[in-house]
Amino acid sequence: MPGAETQAPAGRRRHAVRVPFTTRVGRWSANHPWLAITAWLCFVVASVVGGSLVGTVKATTQDSLHGELARADRIEQAGAFPEAPAAESVLITERSGDLDVQRAQAVVADLSAQMRALSQVAKVADPVVSLDRGALLVEVEMAGSANDADARVGPLLEVTTQAQQRYPDLLVEQVGSASLAKALTETLAADFVKAELISVPVALVILLISFGALIAAGVPVVLALSAVAGAIGLAQFASHIFPAGELVSSIILLIGMAVGVDYSLFYLRREREERARGLDHRSAVEIAAATSGHAVLVSGVAVVTAMASLFLVGDNTFSSMATGSILVVGVAVIGSLTVLPAILVALGRWVDRPRVPFLGRRMQRAERSRFWAAVLRPALRAPLATFVISVGVLVAVAIPALDMNLKRPTATDLPRSIPILRTYDHLAQAFPSNDLGTSHVIAIRTDAAGGPAVQREIAALAARIKGDSRFAQDRPPTARRSADGTVFLATVRVAGASDSSEATQSLHRLRTLLLPQTVGTVPNTEWAVAGRTASDADFRDRMASALPPVVAFVLGMAFLIMLVTFRSVVVALTSILLNTISVAASYGHLVLVFQHTWAEDLLGFTSNGAVVSWLPLMLFVILFGLSMDYHVFVVSRIREAVQHGVPTRQAIEQGIVSSASTVSSAAIIMVAVFCIFATLSIVEFKQLGVGLAAAILIDATIIRAVVLPSLMRLLGEANWWAPRFMNPVVSEPTLRSPRQHAGRT
């Protein structure tokens, strides 16, 4: 096999042959298989155990505050107010007919006595009758910190359940920030387990069909799972720098299973291909390391670079997701380049055992595929027409993205299959001002002399709000004052949900008119409006401002990575063009599915006419990174053929057809894993899963099998243009197998 340096015959100039880094790593692992396997196992175990020991620092609301929200929090902290307790609401209504208020009062007395006996309860308020006298509301204030109230709310829920059993003719329900958080945590945990239990068998079945052998199918799945486990452990360490958001574990599983299986698949298929040509295991592994290993490394760098752009947003939610994604992709790349070659050498011929009946004969037959050759034929024979038609179709799919509406999901968007959310609906209907989170919190700070004036202006604000249909009229605004009299927290409740037009209009009216004309007139006074509606509006504005620098960073770095990898300006530019078209088409598809109602029954959701506000940015970053997988793999095969003297037109067909089976299997696995997330309960996961699945499907079929070959056919030899100083030095001995040197590719 080739070494790091080759001596030329006497009388000819000595030249150095560059041995790729991936070849050196793969060669070392092949020569020390058990050491490499042991080191990998130790790394994964150490990551998992170490992560468990240090624990996870979970993100708090303060970790993601910016602008006016951060100013409101700073003002509130200056007031040194006692921590706001967690509050639960118990709603009593009649199952049918009008509520007997006197009887309901007796039920309240019984339930309140039970609640007061609990150590988790600090205070039980007097009951409040709804305006239509159809419901009774009891607010319960929990003892202790609100941060862990969801872990302590169980006894309160039990008391409510017992009251319901004692009074079956009435409807006795409970909902609040703690009980809602508890229900959502349990739902997310169940969804996470569901995704794990389904994704592994699905990937295994697809790989069984692809490889026709159980061990060969199991290797990528086991390696991907170990990468996910190791990354989750490392993410626990990282959470001490970037506190972990609630989606981090799901993102690690989603990305880890997709890229982990794909990278191993690329490597393993190339190794089998070389063995089918007559090479021994070590030689086949070395060639796979130099070719597919190099593609895996470049793809991994592209994904990591794309995910790193999320740090530019300056938001902890995105920083934590970027950290988790970077860790799992990095671990998957390291595993594919180190332990995978060791496993293949250690297994030897056993990697093709036991063969599955009927499928076992599919031992990576000849590279040519009649199906993919037929698909490619129009692109190669009529490239201009094929390119125009295919791009036209993708642009048509992308056009609906121009009407994309963005929204952060609220409780109204969660599935009503979760029982507590039906209670939430009942509460919001009976007491609109009690819709959880539907209030504006106004933080005000003044000097010692301005306190009385601020109090007068808060009263004036309440008077101006009275009668305004955009604000709740069943409860007047309330205000708290700090001990030194310089900081005030006023709560103004809204009519309707936090994402309603009334809430948005009331926020705009407060910020631009009411507060400047009241509190804003007091000298040496500052104010800021917080709350769910304000948070959503500011978040949308921040996403809009963050998108341009993130896009510029991703496009710029993708261009540089492709330029360095292929030493071709044209390849770098076309890769950006094709990936951008793919992302745009996925945006359009996302709008068609989720901003309309036709897919509600199919996917089990209720459309709110919007796309999750953080999703376009996240999708762009993930898709641009993942699209590089297939692009690098396919173009590498085409370039490899060109370097071996094959004409560009023939190299396009040869490279795409020879890689089509691998790309198809990898894409099917990715699409299957992403589709699993589309079956989960939370709308964010559904949109993320559908968006990724659609984009990968478009990318692996229309883009790679139709648009790419037609564009490369049109460009011809210009595909490989680069300035003279960038001309590559081809290290052919490290790329070719013996038979390739004889003229076969």
XYZ file of C-alpha atoms in Angstrom:
745
model
C 0.000 0.000 0.000
C 1.141 3.583 -0.508
C 3.275 5.258 2.088
C 3.701 8.873 2.993
C 6.409 9.362 0.407
C 7.196 7.721 -2.945
C 10.641 7.575 -4.567
C 10.815 8.271 -8.306
C 13.039 6.152 -10.591
C 16.724 7.191 -10.982
C 17.196 10.207 -13.205
C 13.673 11.525 -12.529
C 12.687 14.177 -10.012
C 11.744 12.948 -6.554
C 8.233 13.998 -5.564
C 6.176 13.738 -2.392
C 2.798 12.068 -2.445
C 0.347 13.557 -0.029
C -1.448 10.988 2.063
C -4.834 12.349 3.200
C -5.428 12.721 6.904
C -8.418 10.373 6.758
C -6.227 7.702 5.147
C -3.661 7.941 7.928
C -6.358 7.709 10.585
C -8.100 4.799 8.871
C -4.782 2.985 8.378
C -3.891 3.346 12.055
C -7.320 2.066 13.153
C -7.071 -0.849 10.728
C -3.661 -1.763 12.142
C -4.802 -1.399 15.781
C -8.484 -2.397 15.661
C -8.979 -3.517 19.254
C -7.170 -0.505 20.649
C -9.355 1.819 18.573
C -12.555 0.007 19.618
C -11.557 0.048 23.292
C -10.680 3.740 23.141
C -14.061 4.532 21.576
C -15.974 2.587 24.226
C -14.007 4.318 26.982
C -14.750 7.702 25.437
C -18.507 7.038 25.226
C -18.707 5.617 28.759
C -16.620 8.472 30.176
C -18.857 11.033 28.432
C -22.066 9.456 29.715
C -20.827 8.884 33.272
C -19.055 12.236 33.470
C -22.097 14.057 32.145
C -24.321 12.359 34.708
C -21.960 13.371 37.507
C -21.746 17.059 36.562
C -25.465 17.249 35.740
C -27.317 19.536 33.361
C -27.743 23.255 33.868
C -31.164 24.037 32.430
C -31.841 27.338 30.763
C -33.971 29.850 32.613
C -36.075 32.647 31.219
C -33.342 35.165 32.062
C -30.860 33.334 29.820
C -32.739 34.408 26.697
C -33.737 37.966 27.548
C -32.775 40.805 25.205
C -33.664 44.428 24.587
C -36.740 45.726 26.363
C -37.355 42.376 28.048
C -33.864 42.449 29.547
C -34.448 46.034 30.697
C -37.719 45.025 32.341
C -35.954 42.189 34.148
C -33.178 44.536 35.272
C -35.719 46.994 36.677
C -37.572 44.217 38.472
C -34.341 42.893 39.987
C -33.535 46.401 41.237
C -36.794 46.369 43.179
C -35.752 43.256 45.126
C -39.292 41.922 44.991
C -39.977 38.561 46.603
C -40.030 35.800 44.012
C -43.451 35.466 42.454
C -44.933 32.171 43.630
C -46.334 29.543 41.318
C -50.116 29.794 41.110
C -52.658 27.107 40.312
C -56.268 27.690 39.324
C -59.102 25.348 40.258
C -62.164 25.773 38.046
C -65.613 24.529 39.026
C -68.371 24.373 36.412
C -71.611 22.490 35.848
C -71.461 19.534 33.476
C -74.755 20.589 31.963
C -77.042 23.499 32.605
C -76.473 26.505 34.869
C -74.119 26.389 37.817
C -75.642 26.319 41.287
C -73.325 28.925 42.800
C -74.275 28.176 46.413
C -73.558 24.467 46.001
C -70.320 25.289 44.187
C -69.358 27.497 47.152
C -69.739 24.488 49.434
C -67.479 22.465 47.139
C -64.928 25.279 47.251
C -64.969 25.275 51.053
C -64.278 21.531 51.097
C -61.524 21.734 48.476
C -59.918 24.800 50.068
C -59.655 23.033 53.416
C -57.919 20.104 51.756
C -55.518 22.440 49.914
C -54.599 24.445 53.011
C -53.591 21.226 54.761
C -50.835 20.649 52.181
C -47.278 21.772 52.898
C -46.913 22.709 49.212
C -49.642 25.364 49.541
C -48.991 28.857 50.919
C -52.358 30.489 50.331
C -55.824 29.748 49.002
C -57.696 32.811 47.730
C -61.405 33.445 48.033
C -63.440 32.103 45.114
C -64.258 34.370 42.167
C -67.484 34.037 40.180
C -67.292 34.502 36.407
C -69.176 37.379 34.787
C -71.835 35.024 33.406
C -72.034 33.199 36.788
C -71.327 29.935 35.002
C -68.018 29.144 36.723
C -66.218 29.492 40.018
C -62.467 30.044 40.232
C -60.186 29.336 43.181
C -56.576 30.487 42.937
C -54.010 28.536 44.953
C -50.595 30.001 45.693
C -47.847 27.408 46.053
C -45.136 27.545 48.704
C -41.454 27.512 47.782
C -39.697 28.500 44.594
C -41.583 28.667 41.331
C -38.578 27.190 39.507
C -39.248 23.647 40.717
C -42.978 23.944 41.361
C -43.765 21.415 38.632
C -41.985 18.749 40.692
C -44.127 19.576 43.760
C -47.552 20.155 42.245
C -48.577 16.476 42.371
C -50.350 16.608 45.785
C -52.443 19.592 44.642
C -53.542 17.695 41.545
C -54.430 14.735 43.746
C -56.667 16.911 45.966
C -58.466 18.204 42.874
C -58.900 14.665 41.546
C -60.394 13.547 44.883
C -62.786 16.514 44.869
C -63.921 15.544 41.376
C -64.618 12.013 42.613
C -66.678 13.325 45.569
C -68.738 15.646 43.346
C -69.130 13.759 40.052
C -72.051 15.903 38.854
C -69.755 18.956 38.749
C -66.606 19.482 36.708
C -63.651 20.185 39.022
C -60.458 20.937 37.098
C -57.017 22.372 37.832
C -54.501 24.165 35.652
C -51.579 26.478 36.295
C -47.995 27.146 35.368
C -46.684 24.246 37.481
C -49.261 21.634 36.456
C -48.992 22.658 32.806
C -45.186 22.402 32.944
C -45.490 18.980 34.562
C -47.839 17.721 31.851
C -45.646 19.065 29.041
C -42.500 17.572 30.574
C -44.174 14.174 30.745
C -45.412 14.522 27.156
C -41.967 15.512 25.865
C -40.350 12.620 27.712
C -42.861 10.162 26.237
C -42.293 11.629 22.761
C -38.534 11.349 23.155
C -38.811 7.667 24.106
C -41.197 7.097 21.206
C -38.752 8.654 18.758
C -35.930 6.494 20.089
C -37.953 3.267 19.980
C -39.177 3.850 16.428
C -36.119 5.417 14.789
C -33.746 2.554 15.594
C -35.881 -0.280 14.108
C -36.764 1.845 11.077
C -33.119 2.611 10.352
C -32.197 -1.037 10.894
C -34.838 -2.290 8.445
C -33.714 0.159 5.755
C -30.087 -0.835 6.259
C -31.031 -4.527 6.124
C -32.617 -3.944 2.738
C -29.572 -1.959 1.639
C -26.879 -4.384 2.830
C -28.710 -7.693 2.940
C -26.774 -8.702 6.065
C -27.661 -8.246 9.723
C -24.235 -7.264 11.071
C -23.561 -4.813 8.247
C -26.950 -3.214 8.931
C -26.368 -3.090 12.668
C -22.949 -1.416 12.590
C -24.180 2.063 11.467
C -27.082 1.986 13.930
C -24.898 0.993 16.884
C -22.296 3.594 15.972
C -24.973 6.305 15.623
C -26.512 5.409 18.997
C -23.117 5.505 20.676
C -22.463 8.916 19.092
C -25.811 10.193 20.418
C -25.079 8.838 23.900
C -21.603 10.369 23.947
C -22.885 13.713 22.671
C -25.658 13.871 25.285
C -23.028 13.306 27.965
C -20.777 16.011 26.524
C -23.775 18.341 26.231
C -24.225 18.092 29.993
C -20.711 19.461 30.416
C -21.436 22.178 27.835
C -24.644 23.191 29.643
C -22.461 24.804 32.306
C -21.435 27.325 29.612
C -24.605 27.403 27.487
C -27.551 26.336 29.693
C -29.536 23.597 27.997
C -32.860 24.468 26.401
C -35.745 22.012 26.386
C -35.116 20.954 22.761
C -31.411 20.082 23.051
C -31.797 16.339 23.678
C -34.310 16.034 20.842
C -32.022 17.919 18.441
C -29.094 15.672 19.405
C -31.176 12.548 18.757
C -32.581 13.915 15.503
C -29.275 15.068 14.035
C -27.205 12.275 15.600
C -29.239 9.395 14.200
C -29.398 11.029 10.764
C -25.733 11.901 10.260
C -24.383 9.021 12.353
C -26.061 6.407 10.177
C -25.328 8.319 6.969
C -21.600 8.702 7.622
C -21.211 5.036 8.485
C -23.259 4.073 5.449
C -21.042 6.084 3.081
C -17.922 4.497 4.528
C -19.222 0.951 4.716
C -20.641 0.943 1.189
C -17.347 2.114 -0.278
C -15.425 -0.513 1.673
C -17.737 -3.248 0.376
C -17.452 -1.883 -3.133
C -13.666 -2.170 -3.026
C -13.841 -5.694 -1.580
C -16.188 -6.651 -4.400
C -13.348 -5.638 -6.745
C -11.028 -8.143 -5.105
C -9.212 -6.131 -2.421
C -8.568 -7.459 1.072
C -10.223 -5.822 4.088
C -7.325 -3.574 5.061
C -6.794 -2.285 1.531
C -10.529 -1.722 1.077
C -10.694 0.159 4.370
C -7.768 2.349 3.348
C -9.396 3.326 0.052
C -12.713 3.945 1.816
C -10.865 6.193 4.272
C -9.263 8.184 1.448
C -12.532 8.644 -0.459
C -15.690 8.279 1.618
C -13.776 9.128 4.789
C -12.667 12.383 3.229
C -16.250 13.139 2.146
C -17.465 12.425 5.689
C -14.859 14.785 7.135
C -15.767 17.595 4.727
C -19.499 17.046 5.316
C -18.978 17.078 9.070
C -16.980 20.299 8.901
C -19.734 21.841 6.758
C -22.484 20.842 9.207
C -20.480 22.019 12.224
C -19.697 25.326 10.529
C -23.328 25.862 9.591
C -24.503 25.094 13.132
C -21.862 27.436 14.564
C -23.619 30.306 12.802
C -26.396 30.042 15.402
C -24.048 31.588 17.950
C -24.390 34.824 15.958
C -28.036 35.065 17.047
C -26.886 35.844 20.572
C -29.744 33.841 22.077
C -29.162 31.020 24.534
C -31.873 28.854 22.964
C -29.998 28.804 19.668
C -26.596 28.599 21.335
C -27.604 25.479 23.260
C -29.056 23.833 20.132
C -25.922 24.741 18.184
C -23.755 23.253 20.911
C -25.699 19.990 20.970
C -25.679 19.687 17.171
C -21.964 20.453 16.887
C -21.132 17.908 19.564
C -23.152 15.069 18.038
C -21.885 15.741 14.496
C -18.302 15.969 15.745
C -18.631 12.723 17.688
C -20.254 10.995 14.683
C -17.419 12.110 12.389
C -14.748 10.955 14.847
C -16.472 7.599 15.211
C -16.768 7.114 11.451
C -13.095 7.910 10.872
C -11.643 5.955 13.801
C -13.706 3.152 15.252
C -15.609 2.222 12.076
C -12.479 1.094 10.144
C -11.394 -0.822 13.228
C -14.762 -2.580 13.458
C -14.684 -3.500 9.776
C -11.203 -5.009 10.073
C -12.068 -6.803 13.322
C -15.220 -8.304 11.819
C -13.619 -9.285 8.536
C -15.969 -11.361 6.409
C -18.371 -11.573 9.357
C -19.604 -8.092 8.460
C -21.570 -9.779 5.642
C -23.171 -12.301 8.002
C -25.789 -13.471 8.659
C -27.286 -12.837 5.276
C -30.993 -12.140 5.081
C -32.847 -14.555 2.766
C -33.532 -13.049 -0.651
C -31.755 -9.861 0.411
C -28.437 -11.535 1.108
C -27.638 -11.762 -2.570
C -27.630 -7.995 -2.868
C -23.949 -7.822 -2.037
C -23.184 -4.493 -3.627
C -23.417 -5.688 -7.175
C -22.030 -3.680 -10.044
C -22.044 0.041 -9.613
C -24.362 0.681 -12.552
C -28.073 0.927 -11.929
C -30.505 0.823 -14.819
C -33.034 2.892 -12.870
C -30.666 5.759 -12.081
C -29.147 5.607 -15.530
C -32.644 6.137 -16.929
C -33.299 9.005 -14.514
C -30.064 10.679 -15.595
C -30.661 10.276 -19.314
C -32.719 13.497 -19.824
C -30.208 15.570 -17.847
C -27.318 14.308 -19.968
C -29.063 14.421 -23.342
C -31.058 17.668 -22.926
C -29.381 19.458 -20.032
C -30.760 22.950 -20.676
C -34.412 21.886 -20.882
C -34.005 19.559 -17.891
C -32.376 22.274 -15.806
C -34.997 24.914 -16.643
C -37.964 22.605 -16.008
C -36.646 21.101 -12.762
C -35.593 24.462 -11.297
C -38.922 25.932 -12.403
C -40.782 23.234 -10.463
C -38.696 23.880 -7.337
C -39.212 27.635 -7.602
C -42.969 27.049 -7.893
C -42.862 24.960 -4.699
C -40.845 27.715 -2.985
C -43.192 30.599 -3.901
C -45.655 30.018 -0.987
C -42.766 30.797 1.376
C -43.256 34.469 0.464
C -46.480 34.361 2.515
C -44.867 32.709 5.543
C -46.273 33.852 8.887
C -44.169 33.391 12.001
C -45.404 32.677 15.512
C -44.093 31.213 18.746
C -46.406 28.392 19.862
C -48.538 28.975 22.935
C -50.772 26.729 24.971
C -53.473 27.227 22.334
C -51.271 25.385 19.831
C -50.588 22.332 21.979
C -52.528 19.125 21.246
C -55.825 18.783 23.083
C -55.063 15.099 23.590
C -53.235 16.356 26.706
C -56.101 16.570 29.274
C -54.824 19.637 31.112
C -55.049 21.675 27.925
C -58.785 21.090 27.753
C -58.953 22.542 31.260
C -56.888 25.460 30.003
C -59.511 26.081 27.313
C -62.337 25.972 29.868
C -60.508 28.465 32.099
C -59.751 30.839 29.216
C -63.408 30.742 28.167
C -64.814 31.370 31.640
C -62.140 33.866 32.744
C -60.474 35.424 29.668
C -58.054 37.433 31.816
C -56.797 34.236 33.391
C -55.465 32.854 30.093
C -52.011 31.821 31.281
C -49.392 34.347 30.276
C -51.931 36.770 28.739
C -50.888 39.880 30.563
C -48.469 42.736 30.100
C -46.041 43.318 32.938
C -44.850 46.912 33.128
C -41.637 47.460 35.073
C -41.119 51.051 36.200
C -38.183 52.633 38.021
C -37.976 56.194 39.255
C -36.094 58.168 41.905
C -37.153 58.653 45.520
C -39.112 61.803 44.708
C -40.975 60.308 41.763
C -42.793 57.492 43.567
C -46.073 59.350 44.283
C -46.203 60.701 40.733
C -45.720 57.204 39.288
C -48.560 55.906 41.437
C -50.857 58.641 40.103
C -49.872 57.862 36.523
C -50.510 54.120 37.026
C -54.015 55.056 38.197
C -54.389 57.279 35.124
C -53.252 54.367 32.950
C -55.892 52.125 34.524
C -58.549 54.732 33.810
C -57.547 54.963 30.153
C -57.578 51.161 29.800
C -61.084 50.880 31.242
C -63.541 50.337 28.432
C -60.848 49.451 25.882
C -61.888 46.105 24.361
C -58.251 45.170 23.753
C -57.741 44.855 27.508
C -59.522 42.494 29.939
C -62.355 44.262 31.760
C -63.135 41.631 34.388
C -60.006 42.557 36.361
C -58.435 45.998 36.731
C -54.663 46.481 36.480
C -52.706 45.769 39.646
C -49.383 47.143 40.862
C -46.694 46.194 43.362
C -44.207 48.622 44.880
C -40.686 47.929 46.120
C -39.719 48.537 49.734
C -37.845 51.749 48.869
C -40.718 53.047 46.737
C -38.691 53.473 43.538
C -39.685 50.383 41.528
C -43.206 49.380 40.473
C -44.520 46.275 38.723
C -47.894 46.834 37.092
C -49.849 43.937 35.577
C -52.310 44.706 32.792
C -54.400 41.778 31.633
C -55.395 41.223 28.028
C -58.661 40.073 26.476
C -57.925 36.860 24.583
C -54.872 34.708 24.007
C -51.338 36.068 24.134
C -50.984 35.711 20.349
C -54.328 37.276 19.501
C -54.706 40.496 17.561
C -56.096 42.126 20.721
C -52.941 41.257 22.651
C -50.638 42.523 19.888
C -52.607 45.737 19.469
C -52.732 46.354 23.214
C -48.936 45.895 23.432
C -48.375 48.385 20.637
C -50.791 50.831 22.260
C -49.048 50.534 25.623
C -45.552 51.003 24.245
C -46.252 53.783 21.774
C -49.104 55.768 23.329
C -50.407 54.977 26.811
C -47.136 54.639 28.735
C -45.340 57.580 27.086
C -48.367 59.751 27.908
C -48.649 58.610 31.535
C -45.671 57.044 33.294
C -43.309 58.449 30.684
C -44.130 62.002 31.752
C -42.596 61.515 35.226
C -39.026 62.896 35.315
C -36.108 60.483 35.889
C -38.320 57.476 35.196
C -37.718 54.494 32.928
C -40.135 51.761 32.008
C -40.313 48.555 29.958
C -43.100 46.170 28.987
C -42.601 42.418 29.386
C -44.923 39.406 29.270
C -45.646 36.640 26.758
C -46.996 38.911 24.041
C -44.026 41.266 24.342
C -41.650 38.308 24.371
C -43.157 36.901 21.163
C -43.085 40.219 19.338
C -39.498 40.950 20.337
C -38.427 37.404 19.439
C -39.813 37.770 15.916
C -37.972 41.050 15.511
C -34.738 39.451 16.734
C -35.096 36.559 14.285
C -35.569 39.012 11.439
C -32.434 40.922 12.414
C -30.379 37.747 12.994
C -31.204 36.089 9.672
C -28.985 38.241 7.364
C -25.694 37.721 9.286
C -26.411 34.010 9.780
C -27.169 33.524 6.075
C -24.075 35.481 5.075
C -21.877 33.452 7.424
C -23.251 30.082 6.267
C -22.996 30.937 2.564
C -19.508 32.373 2.939
C -18.149 29.456 4.938
C -19.850 26.902 2.660
C -18.190 28.544 -0.330
C -14.771 28.418 1.336
C -15.183 24.783 2.422
C -16.207 23.655 -1.048
C -13.485 25.772 -2.648
C -10.775 24.246 -0.473
C -12.180 20.733 -0.895
C -12.627 20.682 -4.674
C -10.238 23.461 -5.712
C -12.961 24.770 -8.027
C -14.717 28.128 -7.862
C -17.534 26.822 -10.047
C -18.234 23.765 -7.886
C -18.296 25.983 -4.792
C -20.750 28.439 -6.369
C -23.054 25.775 -7.804
C -23.182 23.947 -4.464
C -24.423 27.134 -2.774
C -26.963 27.722 -5.553
C -28.390 24.200 -5.387
C -28.555 24.120 -1.579
C -30.309 27.487 -1.545
C -32.920 26.230 -4.019
C -33.435 23.129 -1.871
C -33.946 25.179 1.309
C -36.336 27.588 -0.438
C -38.442 24.680 -1.710
C -38.621 23.197 1.790
C -39.830 26.569 3.120
C -42.603 26.636 0.554
C -43.603 23.074 1.389
C -43.676 23.937 5.100
C -46.057 26.835 4.455
C -48.308 24.690 2.257
C -48.604 22.037 4.973
C -48.810 24.006 8.215
C -50.379 27.339 7.310
C -53.352 25.536 5.804
C -55.747 22.897 7.103
C -55.594 20.115 4.493
C -52.916 18.128 6.365
C -54.374 18.469 9.879
C -55.930 15.003 10.059
C -52.968 13.394 8.319
C -50.379 14.777 10.757
C -52.575 15.222 13.822
C -52.360 18.973 14.425
C -54.540 22.063 14.331
C -53.218 24.785 12.069
C -52.677 28.193 13.629
C -51.906 29.697 10.229
C -48.224 30.137 11.018
C -44.786 28.532 11.126
C -42.887 28.355 14.415
C -40.883 31.591 14.563
C -37.488 29.985 15.253
C -37.884 27.289 12.615
C -36.864 29.082 9.369
C -33.499 30.072 10.818
C -32.912 26.633 12.332
C -34.027 24.842 9.159
C -31.754 26.945 6.990
C -28.734 26.130 9.117
C -29.444 22.407 9.508
C -30.436 21.864 5.883
C -27.496 23.726 4.473
C -25.209 21.568 6.556
C -26.959 18.258 5.838
C -27.273 18.983 2.114
C -23.494 19.065 1.985
C -23.498 15.351 2.856
C -24.901 14.302 -0.476
C -23.321 17.068 -2.503
C -19.816 16.342 -1.257
C -20.300 12.595 -1.645
C -21.665 12.784 -5.200
C -19.308 15.468 -6.494
C -16.371 13.626 -4.917
C -17.221 10.546 -6.995
C -17.518 12.667 -10.143
C -14.241 14.461 -9.454
C -12.534 11.179 -8.636
C -13.494 9.841 -12.066
C -12.306 13.038 -13.760
C -8.963 12.780 -11.971
C -8.618 9.291 -13.391
C -8.980 10.616 -16.926
C -12.690 10.026 -17.506
C -14.376 12.744 -19.653
C -16.630 15.043 -17.634
C -19.870 13.932 -19.298
C -19.121 10.266 -18.620
C -17.798 11.097 -15.141
C -21.093 12.793 -14.245
C -23.057 9.698 -15.180
C -20.556 7.343 -13.609
C -20.273 9.316 -10.358
C -23.997 9.782 -9.834
C -25.009 6.250 -10.850
C -22.281 4.638 -8.745
C -23.279 6.685 -5.689
C -27.040 6.595 -6.279
C -27.714 3.481 -4.215
C -25.761 4.819 -1.246
C -27.327 8.280 -1.440
C -30.808 6.760 -1.788
C -30.358 4.554 1.279
C -28.930 7.432 3.300
C -31.735 9.772 2.247
C -34.436 7.202 3.028
C -33.001 6.780 6.528
C -32.856 10.532 7.093
C -36.384 11.045 5.781
C -37.678 8.170 7.919
C -36.050 9.529 11.092
C -37.341 13.037 10.409
C -40.840 11.744 9.635
C -40.899 10.068 13.047
C -40.588 13.521 14.584
C -43.577 14.590 12.515
C -45.679 12.092 14.505
C -44.812 13.593 17.903
C -47.257 15.671 19.939
C -45.697 19.129 19.904
C -46.174 21.287 16.804
C -42.530 22.440 16.819
C -41.383 18.846 16.347
C -43.953 18.226 13.643
C -42.843 21.247 11.653
C -39.157 20.485 12.190
C -39.621 16.861 11.120
C -41.728 17.646 8.048
C -39.436 20.497 6.992
C -36.288 18.395 7.243
C -37.853 15.319 5.634
C -39.181 17.287 2.670
C -35.888 19.090 2.151
C -33.776 15.921 2.268
C -36.167 14.158 -0.115
C -35.996 17.065 -2.561
C -32.247 17.307 -2.171
C -31.483 13.615 -2.704
C -33.808 13.204 -5.682
C -34.547 16.290 -7.767
C -31.421 18.234 -6.826
C -28.797 15.467 -6.976
C -30.310 13.333 -9.758
C -31.766 16.013 -12.038
C -30.620 19.582 -11.342
C -26.982 18.803 -10.474
C -26.182 16.598 -13.492
C -27.960 18.916 -15.930
C -26.080 21.945 -14.573
C -22.727 20.156 -14.593
C -23.415 18.886 -18.110
C -24.109 22.459 -19.254
C -20.908 23.718 -17.661
C -18.750 20.876 -18.966
C -15.040 21.344 -18.301
C -15.815 24.741 -16.735
C -16.967 22.833 -13.640
C -13.333 22.481 -12.614
C -12.208 26.038 -13.287
C -10.033 27.656 -10.652
C -7.296 30.280 -10.627
C -3.916 28.860 -11.590
C -2.548 29.080 -8.037
C -5.371 26.784 -6.817
C -4.739 23.922 -9.235
C -4.888 20.730 -7.186
C -2.013 18.300 -6.717
C -3.674 14.948 -7.315
C -2.477 12.230 -4.971
C -3.670 9.428 -7.233
C -1.823 6.565 -5.527
C -3.823 7.118 -2.349
C -7.118 7.294 -4.229
C -6.860 4.366 -6.626
C -7.200 0.727 -5.971
C -5.037 -1.605 -8.068
C -7.865 -2.209 -10.486
C -8.523 1.510 -10.782
C -4.914 1.954 -11.865
C -5.646 -0.579 -14.552
C -8.352 1.715 -15.858
C -11.438 0.696 -13.946
C -13.245 3.235 -11.752
